[in-house]
């Protein structure tokens, strides 16, 4: 698997445009012996087809399929722009990762990058980086912590008849996990939780949070507060935005009147229900034919097709037994790590769901822009 190293990173780069930046990167790819002369043409052509800006100050310029024969060896050349480069559409790149790939070895890098593209503070950290080691640490997410929510954060069938004690239980769980400190505990227990439906109450605090986390407590026996049933309390310790997807899953369970499954589940299943809810709707499964899987270009085309429709669309890499993700998010689609021959299950819900699945199937059949 291709791994990023400090040897791939060059600091102190300047460019007046993304075209100039790409030309400099192409020159270094040639000097490094990764590609032959002429690869620059493919990189510029690729940029004209679709922007290679991914987000959080990161762009991944690379060649087209018709210049892949110019690749001598799979590798990368990373340029750091402390002053940034205008990458179009109001986007500024502080890091451009020039990719030369003979097959799908680079998918691992793209998958790795998706974990930092949606995290807070990444762009600012890249902008301020003063060494290759600091840049690499950002790209590897060494200073980022994922959402904490596992079985240790769940308390089932707790014998209680008032919400304050439930808040205290959740706060204690998160404090024991070092996700929060005493300031969080004090702020949380002083707040009144909110009923969001079907017996689930929610409370949150951003004070004294070391790591974004969730905690869940369910009651031994249902009771009522302010005329609403109390079956469980979900607590949010909000340092970043990593918890948003879990709350979106809660909304889906509420809409489908299936939130009761969480209260009757084991701790492990409750976590899974909140983090990996399976969306329902019309479904279809297609096999990816692209020789190098869903790298940036075919991935972007697939996402652009999905975005043409009003329906909500999700996709699962059935072959890799991955979780269901938003098919309109390039970051999440790339993170599926789709290779040639992998089967993807699409689920669409909405007035134009059938048309959306037909269009996606046609696009995949036609090679997603790669013939």
Coordinates of C-alpha atoms in Angstrom, one line a residue, residues 158-166 195 199 201 218-233:
X158 CA -31.1 2.0 34.7
X159 CA -33.5 2.1 37.7
X160 CA -34.3 5.8 37.8
X161 CA -37.4 8.0 37.6
X162 CA -36.0 11.5 36.9
X163 CA -33.9 13.0 34.2
X164 CA -31.2 14.7 36.3
X165 CA -29.9 11.3 37.5
X166 CA -29.8 10.1 33.9
X195 CA -37.7 15.5 24.4
X199 CA -39.4 8.6 24.5
X201 CA -34.5 12.9 25.3
X218 CA -32.1 3.7 29.0
X219 CA -34.5 3.3 31.9
X220 CA -35.7 0.1 33.6
X221 CA -39.2 1.4 33.6
X222 CA -40.8 4.1 31.5
X223 CA -41.9 7.3 33.3
X224 CA -43.2 10.7 32.3
X225 CA -41.7 14.2 32.4
X226 CA -43.7 17.3 31.4
X227 CA -46.3 15.0 29.8
X228 CA -43.8 13.1 27.6
X229 CA -42.6 9.5 28.1
X230 CA -39.0 9.0 29.2
X231 CA -37.3 5.8 27.8
X232 CA -33.8 7.0 27.2
X233 CA -31.4 10.0 27.3

